[in-house]
Short mmCIF file of C-alpha atoms and ligand atoms in Angstrom, two decimals:
data_model
loop_
_atom_site.label_atom_id
_atom_site.label_comp_id
_atom_site.label_asym_id
_atom_site.label_seq_id
_atom_site.Cartn_x
_atom_site.Cartn_y
_atom_site.Cartn_z
CA MET A 20 63.19 -28.97 124.84
CA THR A 21 65.79 -31.69 124.21
CA GLU A 22 67.81 -31.06 121.04
CA ARG A 23 67.12 -33.72 118.42
CA THR A 24 68.78 -34.32 115.07
CA THR A 25 67.48 -36.04 111.95
CA SER A 26 69.80 -37.90 109.58
CA PHE A 27 70.27 -37.29 105.87
CA TRP A 28 68.87 -40.80 105.22
CA ILE A 29 65.65 -40.23 107.12
CA ARG A 30 65.14 -36.86 105.43
CA ASN A 31 65.87 -38.36 102.03
CA ASN A 32 63.35 -41.17 102.48
CA ARG A 33 60.34 -39.42 103.93
CA PRO A 34 57.14 -41.42 103.28
CA SER A 35 54.20 -39.37 101.92
CA PHE A 36 50.70 -39.33 103.37
CA ARG A 37 47.47 -37.83 102.12
CA TYR A 38 44.75 -36.49 104.48
CA ASP A 39 41.59 -34.39 104.16
CA ALA A 40 42.64 -32.30 107.18
CA VAL A 41 45.97 -31.91 108.95
CA ILE A 42 46.35 -30.21 112.34
CA VAL A 43 49.78 -29.05 113.46
CA GLY A 44 50.02 -29.05 117.27
CA GLY A 45 48.51 -31.56 119.70
CA GLY A 46 47.26 -29.10 122.32
CA ILE A 47 43.70 -28.44 123.44
CA VAL A 48 43.00 -26.21 120.43
CA GLY A 49 44.23 -28.75 117.87
CA CYS A 50 42.40 -31.64 119.57
CA ALA A 51 39.17 -29.65 119.96
CA THR A 52 39.28 -28.73 116.27
CA ALA A 53 39.82 -32.36 115.28
CA PHE A 54 36.86 -33.35 117.50
CA TRP A 55 34.54 -30.82 115.81
CA LEU A 56 35.79 -31.65 112.30
CA ARG A 57 34.81 -35.26 112.93
CA ARG A 58 31.40 -34.16 114.24
CA ILE A 59 30.67 -31.89 111.29
CA ARG A 60 32.04 -34.17 108.54
CA PRO A 61 32.22 -37.71 109.91
CA GLY A 62 33.93 -39.06 106.79
CA LEU A 63 37.04 -36.86 107.00
CA ASN A 64 40.47 -38.40 107.18
CA ILE A 65 42.28 -36.33 109.86
CA ALA A 66 45.87 -36.24 111.15
CA ILE A 67 47.34 -34.45 114.17
CA LEU A 68 51.07 -33.74 113.94
CA GLU A 69 52.82 -33.11 117.25
CA ARG A 70 56.41 -32.07 117.87
CA GLU A 71 56.63 -34.08 121.12
CA TYR A 72 53.62 -35.82 122.68
CA LEU A 73 49.95 -34.92 123.01
CA GLY A 74 49.68 -32.31 125.78
CA SER A 75 53.40 -31.59 125.91
CA GLY A 76 52.64 -27.86 125.46
CA ALA A 77 50.69 -25.59 127.81
CA SER A 78 47.57 -27.73 127.44
CA GLY A 79 49.08 -30.57 129.45
CA ARG A 80 50.66 -28.27 132.04
CA ASN A 81 47.92 -25.88 133.11
CA ALA A 82 45.74 -25.66 136.21
CA GLY A 83 42.58 -26.94 134.53
CA PHE A 84 40.48 -23.89 135.41
CA VAL A 85 37.52 -23.33 133.11
CA LEU A 86 36.60 -19.72 133.76
CA GLN A 87 34.35 -17.13 132.21
CA GLY A 88 35.46 -13.92 130.56
CA THR A 89 39.09 -13.13 129.88
CA ALA A 90 41.92 -13.18 132.37
CA THR A 91 41.07 -9.66 133.55
CA SER A 92 37.92 -8.51 135.36
CA TYR A 93 34.75 -7.74 133.44
CA ALA A 94 35.01 -4.06 134.38
CA LEU A 95 38.54 -3.90 132.94
CA ASP A 96 37.46 -5.80 129.82
CA ILE A 97 34.75 -3.22 129.24
CA ASP A 98 37.34 -0.45 129.63
CA ARG A 99 39.65 -1.97 127.02
CA PHE A 100 37.22 -3.64 124.59
CA GLY A 101 33.96 -1.73 125.04
CA ARG A 102 30.78 -3.16 126.51
CA GLN A 103 29.53 -5.07 123.51
CA LEU A 104 32.76 -6.92 122.77
CA ALA A 105 33.40 -7.67 126.46
CA ALA A 106 29.91 -9.21 126.68
CA ARG A 107 30.46 -11.26 123.51
CA LEU A 108 33.75 -12.62 124.84
CA TYR A 109 32.11 -13.50 128.14
CA GLN A 110 29.24 -15.22 126.33
CA LEU A 111 31.71 -17.22 124.24
CA THR A 112 33.49 -18.53 127.35
CA LEU A 113 30.13 -19.42 128.88
CA GLU A 114 29.29 -21.38 125.72
CA ASN A 115 32.71 -23.05 125.95
CA ARG A 116 31.93 -24.17 129.49
CA ASN A 117 28.40 -25.31 128.64
CA LEU A 118 29.62 -27.28 125.62
CA ILE A 119 32.22 -29.06 127.76
CA PHE A 120 29.52 -30.15 130.19
CA SER A 121 26.94 -31.06 127.51
CA GLU A 122 29.18 -32.81 124.94
CA ILE A 123 31.70 -34.62 127.12
CA PRO A 124 30.94 -37.03 129.98
CA SER A 125 32.22 -35.17 133.05
CA ASP A 126 33.63 -38.29 134.68
CA ALA A 127 35.81 -38.96 131.60
CA ILE A 128 37.68 -35.69 132.15
CA ASP A 129 37.19 -35.16 135.93
CA ALA A 130 35.11 -32.05 135.21
CA HIS A 131 33.35 -30.42 138.16
CA ALA A 132 30.91 -27.51 137.96
CA THR A 133 32.23 -26.00 141.18
CA GLY A 134 31.86 -22.33 140.35
CA SER A 135 34.99 -20.20 140.65
CA VAL A 136 36.21 -17.32 142.79
CA THR A 137 38.24 -14.29 141.83
CA ALA A 138 39.70 -13.04 145.11
CA ALA A 139 41.05 -9.52 145.53
CA GLY A 140 44.61 -8.95 146.71
CA SER A 141 44.02 -5.21 147.19
CA ASP A 142 41.27 -2.67 147.83
CA LYS A 143 41.52 -1.50 144.23
CA GLU A 144 40.99 -5.02 142.88
CA SER A 145 38.08 -5.53 145.27
CA GLU A 146 36.47 -2.38 143.93
CA SER A 147 36.92 -3.58 140.35
CA LEU A 148 35.29 -6.90 141.25
CA ARG A 149 32.38 -5.16 142.97
CA LYS A 150 31.89 -3.04 139.87
CA SER A 151 32.15 -6.15 137.67
CA GLU A 152 29.37 -7.85 139.61
CA GLY A 153 26.95 -5.03 138.75
CA LEU A 154 28.01 -4.93 135.10
CA LEU A 155 27.80 -8.71 134.70
CA ARG A 156 24.32 -8.80 136.19
CA GLN A 157 23.14 -5.97 133.96
CA ASP A 158 24.37 -8.00 130.98
CA GLY A 159 22.55 -11.12 132.14
CA PHE A 160 25.47 -13.08 133.65
CA ALA A 161 25.39 -14.61 137.14
CA ALA A 162 27.96 -13.31 139.68
CA GLU A 163 28.02 -12.64 143.42
CA TYR A 164 30.33 -10.11 145.05
CA HIS A 165 31.37 -10.97 148.63
CA SER A 166 33.05 -8.79 151.24
CA SER A 167 36.44 -9.62 152.70
CA ALA A 168 34.97 -11.48 155.70
CA GLU A 169 32.53 -13.39 153.52
CA ILE A 170 35.02 -14.48 150.87
CA ASN A 171 37.64 -15.56 153.41
CA GLY A 172 34.90 -17.53 155.16
CA ILE A 173 33.85 -19.20 151.90
CA LEU A 174 37.43 -20.09 150.93
CA GLY A 175 38.87 -20.87 154.34
CA SER A 176 41.49 -18.24 153.52
CA ARG A 177 42.77 -15.05 155.09
CA GLY A 178 43.81 -11.65 153.77
CA PHE A 179 41.63 -11.31 150.68
CA TYR A 180 39.91 -7.92 150.36
CA GLY A 181 36.75 -9.25 148.72
CA GLY A 182 35.84 -11.64 145.95
CA LEU A 183 33.58 -12.48 143.04
CA LEU A 184 31.91 -15.88 142.95
CA VAL A 185 30.92 -16.99 139.46
CA PRO A 186 28.63 -20.04 139.68
CA SER A 187 29.37 -21.19 136.12
CA GLY A 188 33.14 -21.62 136.64
CA GLY A 189 34.62 -25.08 136.91
CA VAL A 190 37.65 -27.35 136.83
CA LEU A 191 38.75 -30.40 134.86
CA ASP A 192 41.75 -32.59 134.15
CA PRO A 193 43.33 -31.03 131.03
CA VAL A 194 45.23 -34.14 129.96
CA LYS A 195 42.14 -36.35 130.21
CA LEU A 196 40.28 -33.72 128.15
CA LEU A 197 42.94 -33.68 125.42
CA ARG A 198 43.11 -37.45 125.19
CA PHE A 199 39.33 -37.75 125.14
CA LEU A 200 38.99 -35.24 122.29
CA ALA A 201 41.82 -36.80 120.29
CA SER A 202 40.37 -40.27 120.63
CA GLN A 203 36.84 -39.14 119.74
CA SER A 204 38.22 -37.37 116.67
CA ARG A 205 39.69 -40.68 115.45
CA ALA A 206 42.53 -38.61 113.99
CA THR A 207 45.81 -40.37 113.26
CA LEU A 208 48.34 -38.98 115.72
CA TYR A 209 51.99 -38.54 114.72
CA GLU A 210 54.13 -37.74 117.76
CA TYR A 211 57.80 -36.82 118.24
CA ASP A 212 58.04 -35.49 114.70
CA PRO A 213 58.20 -31.66 114.49
CA VAL A 214 56.69 -29.93 111.49
CA GLU A 215 59.48 -28.16 109.62
CA SER A 216 57.50 -26.34 106.94
CA VAL A 217 53.97 -25.70 105.73
CA HIS A 218 53.48 -24.65 102.12
CA THR A 219 50.13 -23.88 100.61
CA ASP A 220 49.40 -23.84 96.94
CA GLY A 221 45.89 -23.27 95.66
CA SER A 222 43.61 -25.75 97.33
CA MET A 223 46.39 -28.02 98.60
CA ALA A 224 48.77 -27.77 101.57
CA ARG A 225 52.11 -29.59 101.80
CA ILE A 226 53.44 -30.17 105.30
CA VAL A 227 56.94 -31.50 105.86
CA THR A 228 58.14 -32.96 109.17
CA GLY A 229 61.51 -34.38 110.13
CA HIS A 230 60.37 -37.89 109.14
CA ARG A 231 57.36 -37.53 106.81
CA GLU A 232 55.53 -35.49 104.18
CA PHE A 233 51.81 -34.78 104.11
CA GLU A 234 49.38 -33.41 101.57
CA SER A 235 46.04 -32.11 102.72
CA ASP A 236 43.04 -30.10 101.53
CA HIS A 237 42.61 -28.42 104.90
CA VAL A 238 45.32 -27.43 107.36
CA LEU A 239 45.36 -25.72 110.75
CA VAL A 240 48.53 -24.60 112.52
CA SER A 241 47.58 -24.55 116.21
CA ALA A 242 51.03 -24.29 117.74
CA ASN A 243 50.13 -21.27 119.94
CA ALA A 244 53.40 -19.84 121.40
CA TYR A 245 55.38 -21.73 118.75
CA LEU A 246 53.63 -20.13 115.77
CA PRO A 247 56.59 -17.84 114.92
CA LEU A 248 58.85 -20.93 114.81
CA VAL A 249 56.50 -23.09 112.73
CA LEU A 250 55.50 -20.37 110.27
CA PRO A 251 58.39 -17.87 110.28
CA GLU A 252 56.97 -16.16 107.19
CA SER A 253 53.55 -15.65 108.82
CA ASP A 254 54.54 -12.59 110.81
CA GLY A 255 53.71 -14.69 113.87
CA ALA A 256 55.70 -12.52 116.29
CA ARG A 257 53.17 -9.78 115.63
CA HIS A 258 50.45 -11.99 117.11
CA VAL A 259 52.06 -14.06 119.85
CA ARG A 260 55.09 -14.13 122.12
CA PRO A 261 56.23 -16.92 124.48
CA VAL A 262 55.72 -16.33 128.21
CA ARG A 263 56.54 -18.88 130.90
CA ALA A 264 54.23 -19.91 133.75
CA GLN A 265 55.24 -22.05 136.73
CA MET A 266 53.22 -24.23 139.06
CA LEU A 267 53.67 -26.64 141.95
CA ALA A 268 51.59 -29.41 143.52
CA THR A 269 51.71 -30.42 147.19
CA ALA A 270 51.21 -33.79 148.80
CA PRO A 271 47.57 -34.32 149.87
CA VAL A 272 46.22 -32.14 152.69
CA PRO A 273 42.70 -32.36 154.22
CA VAL A 274 40.15 -31.19 151.64
CA PHE A 275 38.80 -27.67 152.30
CA LEU A 276 38.92 -25.69 149.04
CA GLU A 277 35.82 -26.37 146.95
CA ARG A 278 36.42 -23.94 144.11
CA PRO A 279 39.32 -22.76 141.95
CA VAL A 280 40.61 -19.36 143.05
CA TYR A 281 42.15 -16.65 140.90
CA SER A 282 43.66 -13.77 142.87
CA HIS A 283 45.90 -10.71 142.69
CA ASP A 284 44.56 -9.70 139.29
CA GLY A 285 44.96 -13.30 138.14
CA TYR A 286 48.68 -13.44 138.94
CA PHE A 287 48.07 -16.25 141.45
CA TYR A 288 45.76 -19.23 140.99
CA VAL A 289 45.09 -22.17 143.27
CA ARG A 290 42.82 -25.22 143.41
CA GLN A 291 42.57 -28.40 145.41
CA HIS A 292 42.43 -31.65 143.48
CA ALA A 293 40.05 -34.41 144.60
CA SER A 294 43.12 -36.28 145.90
CA GLY A 295 43.67 -33.44 148.40
CA ARG A 296 46.72 -32.14 146.57
CA ILE A 297 46.93 -28.36 146.25
CA LEU A 298 47.97 -26.94 142.86
CA VAL A 299 49.19 -23.37 142.84
CA GLY A 300 50.66 -21.26 140.07
CA GLY A 301 51.50 -17.73 139.04
CA ALA A 302 53.83 -15.19 140.71
CA ARG A 303 55.02 -14.25 137.23
CA HIS A 304 54.46 -10.56 137.95
CA LEU A 305 57.26 -10.74 140.54
CA HIS A 306 59.71 -12.10 137.92
CA VAL A 307 58.54 -10.56 134.65
CA ALA A 308 61.96 -10.32 133.01
CA ASP A 309 62.80 -14.00 133.66
CA GLU A 310 59.46 -15.55 132.74
CA VAL A 311 59.72 -15.22 128.97
CA GLY A 312 60.85 -17.48 126.13
CA TYR A 313 60.62 -21.21 125.49
CA SER A 314 62.76 -22.59 128.32
CA ASP A 315 61.01 -25.39 130.24
CA ALA A 316 62.46 -24.87 133.72
CA VAL A 317 61.43 -23.82 137.21
CA THR A 318 63.28 -21.26 139.30
CA SER A 319 63.77 -21.49 143.06
CA THR A 320 62.88 -17.82 143.63
CA LEU A 321 59.50 -17.96 141.92
CA GLN A 322 58.71 -21.35 143.44
CA ARG A 323 59.42 -19.88 146.89
CA ASP A 324 56.93 -17.09 146.12
CA LEU A 325 54.28 -19.70 145.31
CA GLU A 326 54.93 -21.45 148.62
CA SER A 327 54.77 -18.15 150.55
CA TYR A 328 51.49 -17.25 148.87
CA LEU A 329 49.98 -20.56 149.93
CA SER A 330 51.08 -20.17 153.54
CA GLU A 331 50.00 -16.54 153.74
CA PHE A 332 46.53 -16.78 152.20
CA PHE A 333 45.59 -20.41 152.90
CA PRO A 334 46.76 -21.21 156.44
CA ARG A 335 44.53 -24.30 156.47
CA VAL A 336 47.06 -25.97 154.18
CA GLY A 337 49.38 -26.09 157.21
CA ASP A 338 52.86 -27.57 156.74
CA PHE A 339 53.04 -28.96 153.25
CA GLU A 340 55.39 -31.00 151.12
CA VAL A 341 55.85 -30.06 147.45
CA VAL A 342 55.86 -33.14 145.24
CA ASP A 343 55.75 -31.67 141.71
CA ARG A 344 57.10 -28.48 140.18
CA TRP A 345 56.77 -27.61 136.49
CA SER A 346 56.61 -24.86 133.91
CA GLY A 347 54.79 -24.29 130.63
CA THR A 348 54.97 -21.88 127.71
CA MET A 349 51.95 -19.66 127.13
CA GLY A 350 51.35 -17.64 123.95
CA PHE A 351 50.54 -14.02 124.78
CA SER A 352 48.80 -11.81 122.25
CA PRO A 353 48.99 -8.00 122.22
CA ASP A 354 45.38 -7.52 123.39
CA GLY A 355 44.85 -10.70 125.40
CA ARG A 356 42.62 -12.49 122.93
CA PRO A 357 43.67 -15.06 120.34
CA SER A 358 43.99 -14.44 116.64
CA VAL A 359 42.97 -16.55 113.66
CA GLY A 360 44.72 -15.91 110.35
CA SER A 361 44.74 -17.43 106.88
CA LEU A 362 47.70 -19.24 105.39
CA PRO A 363 48.79 -17.48 102.24
CA GLY A 364 47.41 -18.98 99.06
CA ASN A 365 45.06 -21.54 100.62
CA ALA A 366 41.42 -20.77 101.27
CA HIS A 367 41.10 -23.52 103.88
CA GLY A 368 44.47 -23.07 105.59
CA LEU A 369 44.41 -21.33 108.97
CA TRP A 370 46.64 -20.58 111.91
CA VAL A 371 45.54 -19.72 115.45
CA ALA A 372 47.58 -18.38 118.38
CA GLY A 373 47.62 -16.09 121.40
CA PHE A 374 45.44 -17.74 124.06
CA THR A 375 47.24 -15.64 126.71
CA GLY A 376 47.08 -17.94 129.70
CA HIS A 377 43.37 -18.55 129.32
CA GLY A 378 43.01 -21.18 126.62
CA MET A 379 41.06 -23.78 128.62
CA SER A 380 38.31 -21.23 129.04
CA ILE A 381 37.82 -20.78 125.32
CA ALA A 382 39.45 -23.62 123.37
CA PHE A 383 36.60 -26.11 123.06
CA ARG A 384 34.29 -23.50 121.54
CA MET A 385 37.19 -22.11 119.51
CA GLY A 386 37.71 -25.59 118.04
CA LEU A 387 34.16 -25.44 116.70
CA LEU A 388 34.84 -22.03 115.15
CA LEU A 389 38.07 -23.31 113.57
CA ALA A 390 36.48 -26.50 112.24
CA ARG A 391 33.69 -24.45 110.64
CA ARG A 392 36.16 -22.04 109.09
CA MET A 393 38.40 -24.82 107.77
CA LEU A 394 35.37 -26.30 106.02
CA GLY A 395 34.39 -22.92 104.59
CA ASP A 396 31.45 -22.35 106.96
CA ALA A 397 30.67 -19.19 108.94
CA ASP A 398 30.86 -18.75 112.73
CA GLU A 399 29.30 -15.79 114.52
CA TYR A 400 32.41 -15.24 116.69
CA ALA A 401 34.95 -15.31 113.84
CA PRO A 402 35.24 -11.50 113.39
CA ILE A 403 36.30 -11.04 117.05
CA PHE A 404 39.45 -13.05 116.44
CA SER A 405 40.50 -11.81 113.03
CA ALA A 406 44.29 -11.43 112.90
CA ASP A 407 43.84 -8.30 110.81
CA ARG A 408 43.25 -6.24 113.95
CA HIS A 409 47.01 -6.39 114.70
CA ALA A 410 47.99 -5.17 111.25
CA GLU A 411 48.91 -1.72 112.56
CA VAL A 412 50.85 -2.77 115.68
CA GLY A 413 54.43 -4.04 115.98
CA ASP A 414 55.52 -7.39 117.42
CA ALA A 415 53.49 -8.79 120.30
CA GLY A 416 56.60 -8.25 122.40
CA ASP A 417 56.31 -4.49 121.87
CA ASP A 418 53.01 -4.31 123.65
CA HIS A 419 54.11 -5.35 127.11
CA ALA A 420 51.56 -3.23 128.88
CA ALA A 421 48.62 -4.97 127.25
CA ALA A 422 50.18 -8.39 127.58
CA GLU A 423 51.01 -7.87 131.24
CA ASN A 424 47.36 -7.18 131.87
CA SER A 425 46.69 -10.72 130.70
CA LYS A 426 47.11 -13.64 133.05
CA PRO A 427 48.13 -15.96 134.57
C1 LIG B 27 51.26 -23.29 134.04
C2 LIG B 27 50.05 -22.89 133.20
C3 LIG B 27 48.81 -22.76 133.81
C4 LIG B 27 47.69 -22.42 133.05
N1 LIG B 27 46.47 -22.46 133.64
C5 LIG B 27 45.36 -22.27 132.88
C6 LIG B 27 44.07 -22.46 133.42
O1 LIG B 27 43.91 -22.90 134.56
N2 LIG B 27 42.99 -22.16 132.65
C7 LIG B 27 43.14 -21.72 131.37
O2 LIG B 27 42.14 -21.39 130.72
N3 LIG B 27 44.35 -21.62 130.79
C8 LIG B 27 45.46 -21.90 131.52
N4 LIG B 27 46.69 -21.84 130.94
C9 LIG B 27 46.78 -21.53 129.51
C10 LIG B 27 46.39 -22.73 128.63
O3 LIG B 27 47.10 -23.88 129.05
C11 LIG B 27 46.72 -22.39 127.18
O4 LIG B 27 46.09 -21.19 126.82
C12 LIG B 27 46.25 -23.49 126.22
O5 LIG B 27 46.73 -24.74 126.67
C13 LIG B 27 46.73 -23.21 124.80
O6 LIG B 27 46.39 -24.33 124.03
P1 LIG B 27 47.03 -24.55 122.59
O7 LIG B 27 46.51 -25.83 122.08
O8 LIG B 27 46.80 -23.32 121.77
O9 LIG B 27 48.61 -24.56 122.85
P2 LIG B 27 49.61 -25.71 123.34
O10 LIG B 27 49.02 -26.56 124.39
O11 LIG B 27 50.90 -25.05 123.66
O12 LIG B 27 49.75 -26.64 122.07
C14 LIG B 27 50.57 -26.32 120.98
C15 LIG B 27 51.24 -27.62 120.56
O13 LIG B 27 51.98 -27.39 119.37
C16 LIG B 27 53.10 -28.22 119.42
N5 LIG B 27 54.11 -27.77 118.47
C17 LIG B 27 54.93 -26.69 118.57
N6 LIG B 27 55.75 -26.64 117.50
C18 LIG B 27 55.43 -27.70 116.71
C19 LIG B 27 55.95 -28.20 115.49
N7 LIG B 27 56.98 -27.61 114.86
N8 LIG B 27 55.41 -29.33 114.97
C20 LIG B 27 54.37 -29.97 115.59
N9 LIG B 27 53.87 -29.53 116.78
C21 LIG B 27 54.39 -28.41 117.32
C22 LIG B 27 53.56 -28.12 120.87
O14 LIG B 27 54.42 -29.17 121.24
C23 LIG B 27 52.24 -28.13 121.60
O15 LIG B 27 51.86 -29.43 122.01
C24 LIG B 27 47.84 -22.15 131.67
C25 LIG B 27 49.08 -22.27 131.07
C26 LIG B 27 50.19 -22.65 131.81
C27 LIG B 27 51.52 -22.82 131.14
#
């Protein structure tokens, strides 16, 4: 992030604004919440406050996979969450996907119901995927396990040990999605103006940025990885820690890859855009110590690993030229699922964080949950994300084992 300063004069002459609802953070979660607020209460006066520009966080930098379940396999989710909770989380992501396709014109956001593949990078992973297929089917979810020969045939790949095809997976353009939601919400967008403090007092919230002041009845802080910086008093580090992810995009190659592919326990992910360009990301597990914090930078060693992965597993890509390389900051939670907490002293003030590399798969439905909660309404999924479950653990950074099981 480029360092910016704000003068005494600007700070001393901040204009004041009054809104019914203010959202801090112009990522997919903030924009989805604004969209649903508008749907539920059309008369609301809504503002989105963004430190840089809409989509400047992870939401404008991801791979655009819309997957089901969490970042780990269904069998592993059952091991760590229990069967009932794993099924509820899976159902929620399915609803997220279905809502995207029913509420948003697919051509406005380049959404394609391609299905998705989780490909195994080892025998052990293949076994977990085979087990997941049985468990998913028992719980009423569609999934097809394929042997090594079958999955490599389907993907035009080589070297995968097996794979799980989930027909409900899909892809979209995350920036088109964000912009569509923001425009439909008719929220006033304030960009390049970081929020410096959020104070809540009874039924009113006061939000101060570098250039402005806001008062609002309802407030949501949806800054994900940046929560501990925006609300230092919120104990945010207990719920989220910043983890970097890197990607690259090649020049167009002949189209062969129909579906997004997650592999190696989610540590690699690859898709082919309609333009023929291949997008690949991950390799974080090979550089765990470096891929933390808020620095927006790529490293030559990790980028080389992404290129090697592409050549090794997808020989049909052939010789390729890399035309874009980028990074993004994800917010990892201790148990891989996001948390929703209340702002002290304000019944309608909330924060949300910890999407753990999987936010596109959950955010649109989560926006509905958040909009309902901001307006004082119930949502059946709310208890799953209560921040109170982390009350007994230390900082999110202490729980590396759990976080490292969360991708990408
Ligand atoms: C490289 C990469 C690939 C990924 N691939 C996928 C994928 O394919 N599928 C998937 O499901 N997930 C993927 N993810 C994860 C997904 O992008 C995130 O989970 C999701 O975008 C989180 O959304 P968000 O709105 O909570 O956070 P963000 O998009 O990070 O939004 C938070 C916003 O808050 C703003 N902000 C911060 N501080 C302030 C402040 N002081 N004042 C005002 N605004 C502030 C930030 O600038 C940012 O725009 C990927 C992530 C990365 C980085």
